[in-house]
Amino acid sequence: MTEAAPRIIVVDDDAELRSLVADFLTANGMEVASAANGQEMDALMAERRFDLVVLDLMMPGEDGLSILRRLHKPGGPGVIMLSAMGEDTDRIIGLEVGADDYLPKPCNPRELLARVRAVLRRRAEQSGASTGPVRRFGDWTLDIVDRSVSRRGQPPAPLTDAEFRTLNAFLDRPQRVLTRDMLIEHGKGLDSDVFDRAIDVTISRLRKKLGHDDPIRTIRNEGYMFTLKVVDE
């Protein structure tokens, strides 16, 4: 049986660039739709499920970050942000809000294709992780498929890609000290320089989502430790 082509939406108000990106991805085996804004994207997504959105940051009307916040939910598509604003701050914000990757404009179409394939591959691996669909630790449950974490008696909280990877790094190595370098290595696939600077922010936000008495401890001058045992189901 032939594997279904990945479904991609390119959302950009620049018609020429939108067409260029869509044509290139189509020529490389993907099923691509395009939208000039969030409203057109919503109409397309109401008709069918998409695997990934290539999303421009700066657009008139609803901007890319606002759209990204709406897309970031359990079971939502992957997102690669594009922006002519290539500052580290913009990249960090995009990654923390929930983008899977970030590229400055103009970008090489071949690099974008490689990033698209990498995000699709990572998400497929995470959905089909051999550890099972659920990882439990104390009162908490990590849903591998929905990429969300919940505490007993409370609703699930969706995780950004950075938060999901960081939490899995802790769960893979419980009750031992992890340095920042070890956590960054586990987060490969993201922009490594940005992930380096954002790791402490990521852990801070992850702790907030876990709530009071979270099992992540700061080990002074060494790194972090996850204090609970983990059960994979």
GROMACS .gro file of N, CA and C in nm, residues 95-96 99 147 159-167 190 195 202:
model
   48
   95LEU      N    1   0.909   2.926   1.961
   95LEU     CA    2   0.929   2.792   2.012
   95LEU      C    3   0.855   2.770   2.143
   96GLU      N    4   0.856   2.871   2.229
   96GLU     CA    5   0.789   2.856   2.358
   96GLU      C    6   0.637   2.855   2.344
   99ALA      N    7   0.572   2.635   1.853
   99ALA     CA    8   0.624   2.598   1.722
   99ALA      C    9   0.721   2.481   1.734
  147ARG      N   10   0.055   1.470   2.344
  147ARG     CA   11   0.160   1.562   2.389
  147ARG      C   12   0.106   1.658   2.494
  159LEU      N   13   0.158   2.058   2.579
  159LEU     CA   14   0.299   2.091   2.592
  159LEU      C   15   0.354   2.142   2.460
  160THR      N   16   0.441   2.240   2.466
  160THR     CA   17   0.515   2.281   2.347
  160THR      C   18   0.613   2.170   2.312
  161ASP      N   19   0.671   2.176   2.192
  161ASP     CA   20   0.769   2.076   2.153
  161ASP      C   21   0.886   2.075   2.250
  162ALA      N   22   0.933   2.193   2.289
  162ALA     CA   23   1.046   2.203   2.381
  162ALA      C   24   1.010   2.143   2.516
  163GLU      N   25   0.890   2.172   2.567
  163GLU     CA   26   0.847   2.117   2.696
  163GLU      C   27   0.833   1.966   2.689
  164PHE      N   28   0.776   1.916   2.579
  164PHE     CA   29   0.756   1.772   2.561
  164PHE      C   30   0.889   1.698   2.560
  165ARG      N   31   0.986   1.751   2.485
  165ARG     CA   32   1.118   1.687   2.476
  165ARG      C   33   1.190   1.693   2.611
  166THR      N   34   1.178   1.805   2.679
  166THR     CA   35   1.246   1.820   2.807
  166THR      C   36   1.187   1.725   2.911
  167LEU      N   37   1.054   1.717   2.917
  167LEU     CA   38   0.991   1.626   3.012
  167LEU      C   39   1.029   1.481   2.982
  190LEU      N   40   1.569   2.098   1.729
  190LEU     CA   41   1.535   2.239   1.741
  190LEU      C   42   1.659   2.320   1.709
  195PHE      N   43   1.760   2.686   2.173
  195PHE     CA   44   1.717   2.594   2.277
  195PHE      C   45   1.808   2.607   2.399
  202THR      N   46   1.209   2.705   2.953
  202THR     CA   47   1.127   2.587   2.925
  202THR      C   48   1.099   2.508   3.052
   0.00000   0.00000   0.00000
